[in-house]
Amino acid sequence: LLAGRLSSPRGEHDDLFILRYVMSFDADVDMVADAIARALDWREEHADLLRRVDALQPEIRAISPIGMLPFRTGEGQPVQVALPCAGDTRVLAGKSDHWHLEAGISNREVAYRVCDKLSRESGRLVRLVLFQDLTGVSPRVIMRHRRIANVQAHLAELQDVLYPQLLHKVLLTHPGPFIGAIFRIARPFLSEKLLARTRVAHRVHVVMEESPLPMHNVPAFIGGSSPWRPVWVPDT
């Protein structure tokens, strides 16, 4: 049924590609077909950005450290670590909305490629575990940079269509005393799907249990013993 709806000169849609959409849209044929059509249209319209994904990464990492750990969880998922406020937030705030949008797409596209490659190698759907570090994040910072929060809300909407089933779990590390207030402020900018996959990790043992990762694979800045640095895709 879907095959007939998805016939397109823009490329073939294999089972793995379709599976992500079927799982994300509860096997609703109309919603699945519509989401895939929207994704293909967007990719065609933004083909230049997608070609520059890797070239954007060095600047993104220098401004807002982000990267993939060189090992996977006990369940085989790759792990991405993001520290949005670890760099100079004045530089981050000085970037245009367009830059933040392209940076967000670049980060998601590379992570999606990693998951897609592992899925094809393993024969099962592989999704990402994201460590979102909140060091330096507070209600005041969010309100001061509300413009960036609006871009992130748009990216969350795009993610549901462009990168379905990308995230397995999001762990918020170093949540700080304002986590309740942060959630209240950020909730309007986040999708329900994303919120449902989000966990607050106040201590390293929560990170180890929820990931799951052993202590020696948890980055040292979270409380583990792995010396992590923001390298994007490991060579292993």
PDB file of C-alpha atoms in Angstrom:
ATOM      1  CA  LEU A   1       0.000   0.000   0.000  1.00  0.00           C
ATOM      2  CA  LEU A   2       2.778   2.411   0.928  1.00  0.00           C
ATOM      3  CA  ALA A   3       4.823   1.451  -2.112  1.00  0.00           C
ATOM      4  CA  GLY A   4       2.133   2.823  -4.374  1.00  0.00           C
ATOM      5  CA  ARG A   5       1.888   6.051  -2.412  1.00  0.00           C
ATOM      6  CA  LEU A   6       5.648   6.579  -2.313  1.00  0.00           C
ATOM      7  CA  SER A   7       6.568   6.079  -5.937  1.00  0.00           C
ATOM      8  CA  SER A   8       8.887   8.966  -6.750  1.00  0.00           C
ATOM      9  CA  PRO A   9      11.604   9.812  -9.263  1.00  0.00           C
ATOM     10  CA  ARG A  10      13.698  11.205  -6.401  1.00  0.00           C
ATOM     11  CA  GLY A  11      14.927   7.855  -5.203  1.00  0.00           C
ATOM     12  CA  GLU A  12      13.886   4.517  -3.800  1.00  0.00           C
ATOM     13  CA  HIS A  13      12.490   4.055  -0.318  1.00  0.00           C
ATOM     14  CA  ASP A  14      13.829   0.887   1.254  1.00  0.00           C
ATOM     15  CA  ASP A  15      12.230  -0.930   4.169  1.00  0.00           C
ATOM     16  CA  LEU A  16      14.494   0.617   6.807  1.00  0.00           C
ATOM     17  CA  PHE A  17      13.764   4.131   5.613  1.00  0.00           C
ATOM     18  CA  ILE A  18      10.007   3.485   5.689  1.00  0.00           C
ATOM     19  CA  LEU A  19      10.159   1.635   9.030  1.00  0.00           C
ATOM     20  CA  ARG A  20      11.275   4.758  10.885  1.00  0.00           C
ATOM     21  CA  TYR A  21       8.225   6.646   9.619  1.00  0.00           C
ATOM     22  CA  VAL A  22       5.817   3.766  10.234  1.00  0.00           C
ATOM     23  CA  MET A  23       6.972   3.580  13.866  1.00  0.00           C
ATOM     24  CA  SER A  24       6.843   7.341  14.341  1.00  0.00           C
ATOM     25  CA  PHE A  25       3.355   7.803  12.898  1.00  0.00           C
ATOM     26  CA  ASP A  26       1.678   4.708  14.355  1.00  0.00           C
ATOM     27  CA  ALA A  27       1.440   2.932  10.991  1.00  0.00           C
ATOM     28  CA  ASP A  28      -1.060   5.522   9.712  1.00  0.00           C
ATOM     29  CA  VAL A  29      -0.599   5.216   5.946  1.00  0.00           C
ATOM     30  CA  ASP A  30      -1.699   8.757   5.139  1.00  0.00           C
ATOM     31  CA  MET A  31       0.486  10.323   7.836  1.00  0.00           C
ATOM     32  CA  VAL A  32       3.481   8.185   6.876  1.00  0.00           C
ATOM     33  CA  ALA A  33       3.160   9.028   3.188  1.00  0.00           C
ATOM     34  CA  ASP A  34       2.694  12.727   3.956  1.00  0.00           C
ATOM     35  CA  ALA A  35       5.721  12.853   6.279  1.00  0.00           C
ATOM     36  CA  ILE A  36       7.954  11.093   3.755  1.00  0.00           C
ATOM     37  CA  ALA A  37       6.820  13.414   0.975  1.00  0.00           C
ATOM     38  CA  ARG A  38       7.528  16.450   3.161  1.00  0.00           C
ATOM     39  CA  ALA A  39      10.963  15.087   4.088  1.00  0.00           C
ATOM     40  CA  LEU A  40      11.909  14.459   0.462  1.00  0.00           C
ATOM     41  CA  ASP A  41      10.698  17.911  -0.575  1.00  0.00           C
ATOM     42  CA  TRP A  42      12.714  19.505   2.231  1.00  0.00           C
ATOM     43  CA  ARG A  43      15.841  17.546   1.342  1.00  0.00           C
ATOM     44  CA  GLU A  44      15.521  18.526  -2.296  1.00  0.00           C
ATOM     45  CA  GLU A  45      15.053  22.184  -1.411  1.00  0.00           C
ATOM     46  CA  HIS A  46      17.993  22.169   1.026  1.00  0.00           C
ATOM     47  CA  ALA A  47      20.355  19.937  -0.955  1.00  0.00           C
ATOM     48  CA  ASP A  48      23.157  22.499  -0.677  1.00  0.00           C
ATOM     49  CA  LEU A  49      22.978  22.495   3.122  1.00  0.00           C
ATOM     50  CA  LEU A  50      23.051  18.700   3.234  1.00  0.00           C
ATOM     51  CA  ARG A  51      26.182  18.709   1.069  1.00  0.00           C
ATOM     52  CA  ARG A  52      27.873  21.049   3.585  1.00  0.00           C
ATOM     53  CA  VAL A  53      26.988  19.036   6.696  1.00  0.00           C
ATOM     54  CA  ASP A  54      30.505  17.777   7.408  1.00  0.00           C
ATOM     55  CA  ALA A  55      32.145  21.084   6.490  1.00  0.00           C
ATOM     56  CA  LEU A  56      30.053  22.888   9.118  1.00  0.00           C
ATOM     57  CA  GLN A  57      31.133  20.646  11.977  1.00  0.00           C
ATOM     58  CA  PRO A  58      34.529  22.180  12.908  1.00  0.00           C
ATOM     59  CA  GLU A  59      33.018  25.616  13.561  1.00  0.00           C
ATOM     60  CA  ILE A  60      30.021  24.142  15.394  1.00  0.00           C
ATOM     61  CA  ARG A  61      32.254  22.089  17.703  1.00  0.00           C
ATOM     62  CA  ALA A  62      34.467  25.110  18.421  1.00  0.00           C
ATOM     63  CA  ILE A  63      31.490  27.247  19.468  1.00  0.00           C
ATOM     64  CA  SER A  64      29.251  24.668  21.134  1.00  0.00           C
ATOM     65  CA  PRO A  65      31.130  21.408  21.836  1.00  0.00           C
ATOM     66  CA  ILE A  66      29.342  18.339  20.538  1.00  0.00           C
ATOM     67  CA  GLY A  67      30.491  14.904  19.513  1.00  0.00           C
ATOM     68  CA  MET A  68      30.118  11.146  19.476  1.00  0.00           C
ATOM     69  CA  LEU A  69      31.653   8.904  22.107  1.00  0.00           C
ATOM     70  CA  PRO A  70      34.014   6.302  20.585  1.00  0.00           C
ATOM     71  CA  PHE A  71      31.959   3.427  22.004  1.00  0.00           C
ATOM     72  CA  ARG A  72      28.317   2.374  22.164  1.00  0.00           C
ATOM     73  CA  THR A  73      25.936   1.589  24.980  1.00  0.00           C
ATOM     74  CA  GLY A  74      25.381  -1.911  26.294  1.00  0.00           C
ATOM     75  CA  GLU A  75      22.388  -2.071  23.936  1.00  0.00           C
ATOM     76  CA  GLY A  76      24.451  -1.057  20.902  1.00  0.00           C
ATOM     77  CA  GLN A  77      23.358   2.565  20.498  1.00  0.00           C
ATOM     78  CA  PRO A  78      25.797   5.321  19.591  1.00  0.00           C
ATOM     79  CA  VAL A  79      26.123   8.139  22.127  1.00  0.00           C
ATOM     80  CA  GLN A  80      26.203  11.834  21.300  1.00  0.00           C
ATOM     81  CA  VAL A  81      27.343  14.380  23.884  1.00  0.00           C
ATOM     82  CA  ALA A  82      26.307  18.033  23.633  1.00  0.00           C
ATOM     83  CA  LEU A  83      27.519  20.880  25.831  1.00  0.00           C
ATOM     84  CA  PRO A  84      25.722  23.939  24.408  1.00  0.00           C
ATOM     85  CA  CYS A  85      27.000  26.399  27.024  1.00  0.00           C
ATOM     86  CA  ALA A  86      30.527  25.028  27.473  1.00  0.00           C
ATOM     87  CA  GLY A  87      31.994  27.558  25.048  1.00  0.00           C
ATOM     88  CA  ASP A  88      31.730  31.341  24.931  1.00  0.00           C
ATOM     89  CA  THR A  89      27.972  31.921  25.042  1.00  0.00           C
ATOM     90  CA  ARG A  90      28.487  35.451  23.707  1.00  0.00           C
ATOM     91  CA  VAL A  91      29.771  33.965  20.457  1.00  0.00           C
ATOM     92  CA  LEU A  92      26.889  31.481  20.387  1.00  0.00           C
ATOM     93  CA  ALA A  93      24.352  34.251  20.978  1.00  0.00           C
ATOM     94  CA  GLY A  94      25.931  36.397  18.281  1.00  0.00           C
ATOM     95  CA  LYS A  95      25.243  33.826  15.589  1.00  0.00           C
ATOM     96  CA  SER A  96      22.234  34.346  13.333  1.00  0.00           C
ATOM     97  CA  ASP A  97      19.058  32.271  13.392  1.00  0.00           C
ATOM     98  CA  HIS A  98      20.128  30.861  10.039  1.00  0.00           C
ATOM     99  CA  TRP A  99      23.436  29.680  11.505  1.00  0.00           C
ATOM    100  CA  HIS A 100      21.692  27.980  14.434  1.00  0.00           C
ATOM    101  CA  LEU A 101      19.273  26.261  12.058  1.00  0.00           C
ATOM    102  CA  GLU A 102      22.082  24.967   9.842  1.00  0.00           C
ATOM    103  CA  ALA A 103      24.108  23.874  12.881  1.00  0.00           C
ATOM    104  CA  GLY A 104      21.134  21.962  14.267  1.00  0.00           C
ATOM    105  CA  ILE A 105      20.505  20.209  10.966  1.00  0.00           C
ATOM    106  CA  SER A 106      24.207  19.384  10.608  1.00  0.00           C
ATOM    107  CA  ASN A 107      24.341  17.772  14.071  1.00  0.00           C
ATOM    108  CA  ARG A 108      21.197  15.736  13.449  1.00  0.00           C
ATOM    109  CA  GLU A 109      22.152  14.690   9.923  1.00  0.00           C
ATOM    110  CA  VAL A 110      25.528  13.282  10.925  1.00  0.00           C
ATOM    111  CA  ALA A 111      24.021  11.451  13.906  1.00  0.00           C
ATOM    112  CA  TYR A 112      21.291  10.084  11.639  1.00  0.00           C
ATOM    113  CA  ARG A 113      23.893   8.782   9.197  1.00  0.00           C
ATOM    114  CA  VAL A 114      25.706   7.003  12.023  1.00  0.00           C
ATOM    115  CA  CYS A 115      22.471   5.366  13.203  1.00  0.00           C
ATOM    116  CA  ASP A 116      21.467   4.434   9.664  1.00  0.00           C
ATOM    117  CA  LYS A 117      24.850   2.812   9.002  1.00  0.00           C
ATOM    118  CA  LEU A 118      24.698   0.812  12.239  1.00  0.00           C
ATOM    119  CA  SER A 119      21.102  -0.205  11.515  1.00  0.00           C
ATOM    120  CA  ARG A 120      22.037  -1.597   8.126  1.00  0.00           C
ATOM    121  CA  GLU A 121      25.056  -3.419   9.530  1.00  0.00           C
ATOM    122  CA  SER A 122      23.136  -4.964  12.429  1.00  0.00           C
ATOM    123  CA  GLY A 123      19.811  -5.631  10.712  1.00  0.00           C
ATOM    124  CA  ARG A 124      17.882  -3.842  13.479  1.00  0.00           C
ATOM    125  CA  LEU A 125      16.790  -0.280  14.087  1.00  0.00           C
ATOM    126  CA  VAL A 126      19.527   1.620  15.928  1.00  0.00           C
ATOM    127  CA  ARG A 127      18.749   4.925  17.621  1.00  0.00           C
ATOM    128  CA  LEU A 128      20.804   7.556  19.396  1.00  0.00           C
ATOM    129  CA  VAL A 129      21.395   8.178  23.095  1.00  0.00           C
ATOM    130  CA  LEU A 130      21.984  11.890  23.690  1.00  0.00           C
ATOM    131  CA  PHE A 131      23.747  13.340  26.739  1.00  0.00           C
ATOM    132  CA  GLN A 132      22.548  16.945  26.873  1.00  0.00           C
ATOM    133  CA  ASP A 133      24.700  18.722  29.429  1.00  0.00           C
ATOM    134  CA  LEU A 134      23.069  21.668  31.193  1.00  0.00           C
ATOM    135  CA  THR A 135      26.186  23.202  32.720  1.00  0.00           C
ATOM    136  CA  GLY A 136      25.714  26.960  32.513  1.00  0.00           C
ATOM    137  CA  VAL A 137      22.031  26.685  31.566  1.00  0.00           C
ATOM    138  CA  SER A 138      19.525  28.500  33.766  1.00  0.00           C
ATOM    139  CA  PRO A 139      16.069  30.047  33.378  1.00  0.00           C
ATOM    140  CA  ARG A 140      17.755  33.430  32.984  1.00  0.00           C
ATOM    141  CA  VAL A 141      20.003  32.152  30.175  1.00  0.00           C
ATOM    142  CA  ILE A 142      17.047  30.610  28.342  1.00  0.00           C
ATOM    143  CA  MET A 143      14.966  33.786  28.576  1.00  0.00           C
ATOM    144  CA  ARG A 144      17.914  35.939  27.532  1.00  0.00           C
ATOM    145  CA  HIS A 145      18.410  33.773  24.449  1.00  0.00           C
ATOM    146  CA  ARG A 146      14.748  33.146  23.661  1.00  0.00           C
ATOM    147  CA  ARG A 147      15.481  33.731  19.974  1.00  0.00           C
ATOM    148  CA  ILE A 148      17.743  30.671  19.950  1.00  0.00           C
ATOM    149  CA  ALA A 149      15.123  28.682  21.860  1.00  0.00           C
ATOM    150  CA  ASN A 150      12.638  29.470  19.091  1.00  0.00           C
ATOM    151  CA  VAL A 151      15.058  28.082  16.502  1.00  0.00           C
ATOM    152  CA  GLN A 152      15.466  24.946  18.603  1.00  0.00           C
ATOM    153  CA  ALA A 153      11.673  24.562  18.692  1.00  0.00           C
ATOM    154  CA  HIS A 154      11.601  24.714  14.903  1.00  0.00           C
ATOM    155  CA  LEU A 155      14.381  22.133  14.738  1.00  0.00           C
ATOM    156  CA  ALA A 156      12.402  19.827  17.031  1.00  0.00           C
ATOM    157  CA  GLU A 157       9.447  20.037  14.630  1.00  0.00           C
ATOM    158  CA  LEU A 158      11.704  19.338  11.655  1.00  0.00           C
ATOM    159  CA  GLN A 159      13.289  16.394  13.443  1.00  0.00           C
ATOM    160  CA  ASP A 160       9.955  14.572  13.667  1.00  0.00           C
ATOM    161  CA  VAL A 161       9.702  14.675   9.866  1.00  0.00           C
ATOM    162  CA  LEU A 162      13.334  14.558   8.717  1.00  0.00           C
ATOM    163  CA  TYR A 163      14.780  12.212  11.340  1.00  0.00           C
ATOM    164  CA  PRO A 164      12.042   9.934  12.688  1.00  0.00           C
ATOM    165  CA  GLN A 165      13.096   7.462  15.368  1.00  0.00           C
ATOM    166  CA  LEU A 166      16.497   9.119  15.673  1.00  0.00           C
ATOM    167  CA  LEU A 167      16.464   9.403  19.463  1.00  0.00           C
ATOM    168  CA  HIS A 168      16.303   6.475  21.833  1.00  0.00           C
ATOM    169  CA  LYS A 169      16.802   8.549  24.966  1.00  0.00           C
ATOM    170  CA  VAL A 170      17.934  12.006  26.104  1.00  0.00           C
ATOM    171  CA  LEU A 171      19.812  12.262  29.406  1.00  0.00           C
ATOM    172  CA  LEU A 172      20.046  15.724  30.965  1.00  0.00           C
ATOM    173  CA  THR A 173      23.334  15.861  32.860  1.00  0.00           C
ATOM    174  CA  HIS A 174      24.291  18.523  35.432  1.00  0.00           C
ATOM    175  CA  PRO A 175      20.634  19.603  35.680  1.00  0.00           C
ATOM    176  CA  GLY A 176      21.282  21.978  38.576  1.00  0.00           C
ATOM    177  CA  PRO A 177      18.774  23.363  41.086  1.00  0.00           C
ATOM    178  CA  PHE A 178      16.664  25.094  38.436  1.00  0.00           C
ATOM    179  CA  ILE A 179      15.730  21.994  36.427  1.00  0.00           C
ATOM    180  CA  GLY A 180      12.028  22.316  37.300  1.00  0.00           C
ATOM    181  CA  ALA A 181      11.913  25.926  36.154  1.00  0.00           C
ATOM    182  CA  ILE A 182      13.945  25.085  33.047  1.00  0.00           C
ATOM    183  CA  PHE A 183      11.445  22.396  32.102  1.00  0.00           C
ATOM    184  CA  ARG A 184       8.527  24.788  32.550  1.00  0.00           C
ATOM    185  CA  ILE A 185      10.172  27.398  30.342  1.00  0.00           C
ATOM    186  CA  ALA A 186      11.417  24.938  27.719  1.00  0.00           C
ATOM    187  CA  ARG A 187       8.288  22.773  27.466  1.00  0.00           C
ATOM    188  CA  PRO A 188       6.563  24.995  24.836  1.00  0.00           C
ATOM    189  CA  PHE A 189       9.650  24.635  22.641  1.00  0.00           C
ATOM    190  CA  LEU A 190       9.824  20.822  22.834  1.00  0.00           C
ATOM    191  CA  SER A 191       7.726  18.122  21.201  1.00  0.00           C
ATOM    192  CA  GLU A 192       5.826  15.612  23.312  1.00  0.00           C
ATOM    193  CA  LYS A 193       7.801  12.807  21.674  1.00  0.00           C
ATOM    194  CA  LEU A 194      11.058  14.391  22.806  1.00  0.00           C
ATOM    195  CA  LEU A 195       9.802  15.013  26.324  1.00  0.00           C
ATOM    196  CA  ALA A 196       8.706  11.383  26.635  1.00  0.00           C
ATOM    197  CA  ARG A 197      12.261  10.221  25.891  1.00  0.00           C
ATOM    198  CA  THR A 198      13.956  12.652  28.279  1.00  0.00           C
ATOM    199  CA  ARG A 199      15.415  11.661  31.658  1.00  0.00           C
ATOM    200  CA  VAL A 200      17.091  13.830  34.297  1.00  0.00           C
ATOM    201  CA  ALA A 201      20.447  12.409  35.422  1.00  0.00           C
ATOM    202  CA  HIS A 202      21.390  14.068  38.701  1.00  0.00           C
ATOM    203  CA  ARG A 203      24.189  11.567  39.421  1.00  0.00           C
ATOM    204  CA  VAL A 204      26.612   9.463  37.414  1.00  0.00           C
ATOM    205  CA  HIS A 205      24.957   6.186  38.447  1.00  0.00           C
ATOM    206  CA  VAL A 206      21.743   7.391  36.749  1.00  0.00           C
ATOM    207  CA  VAL A 207      23.735   7.976  33.557  1.00  0.00           C
ATOM    208  CA  MET A 208      25.225   4.487  33.818  1.00  0.00           C
ATOM    209  CA  GLU A 209      21.825   2.852  34.351  1.00  0.00           C
ATOM    210  CA  GLU A 210      19.857   4.820  31.772  1.00  0.00           C
ATOM    211  CA  SER A 211      22.445   4.709  28.948  1.00  0.00           C
ATOM    212  CA  PRO A 212      23.577   2.002  29.787  1.00  0.00           C
ATOM    213  CA  LEU A 213      27.347   2.584  29.960  1.00  0.00           C
ATOM    214  CA  PRO A 214      30.016   1.306  32.355  1.00  0.00           C
ATOM    215  CA  MET A 215      31.890   3.860  34.476  1.00  0.00           C
ATOM    216  CA  HIS A 216      35.018   3.736  32.299  1.00  0.00           C
ATOM    217  CA  ASN A 217      32.982   4.780  29.242  1.00  0.00           C
ATOM    218  CA  VAL A 218      31.163   7.683  30.903  1.00  0.00           C
ATOM    219  CA  PRO A 219      32.850  11.054  30.199  1.00  0.00           C
ATOM    220  CA  ALA A 220      34.879  12.402  33.116  1.00  0.00           C
ATOM    221  CA  PHE A 221      33.024  15.727  33.188  1.00  0.00           C
ATOM    222  CA  ILE A 222      29.832  13.794  34.052  1.00  0.00           C
ATOM    223  CA  GLY A 223      31.560  11.787  36.781  1.00  0.00           C
ATOM    224  CA  GLY A 224      32.921   8.823  34.835  1.00  0.00           C
ATOM    225  CA  SER A 225      36.528   8.068  33.914  1.00  0.00           C
ATOM    226  CA  SER A 226      36.578   8.492  30.116  1.00  0.00           C
ATOM    227  CA  PRO A 227      38.568  11.535  28.888  1.00  0.00           C
ATOM    228  CA  TRP A 228      36.048  12.787  26.319  1.00  0.00           C
ATOM    229  CA  ARG A 229      36.729  15.532  23.799  1.00  0.00           C
ATOM    230  CA  PRO A 230      34.382  16.902  21.120  1.00  0.00           C
ATOM    231  CA  VAL A 231      35.345  14.725  18.198  1.00  0.00           C
ATOM    232  CA  TRP A 232      32.378  14.110  15.903  1.00  0.00           C
ATOM    233  CA  VAL A 233      32.426  10.650  14.340  1.00  0.00           C
ATOM    234  CA  PRO A 234      35.057   8.219  15.664  1.00  0.00           C
ATOM    235  CA  ASP A 235      37.259   6.366  13.194  1.00  0.00           C
ATOM    236  CA  THR A 236      36.503   3.000  14.812  1.00  0.00           C
TER     237      THR A 236
END
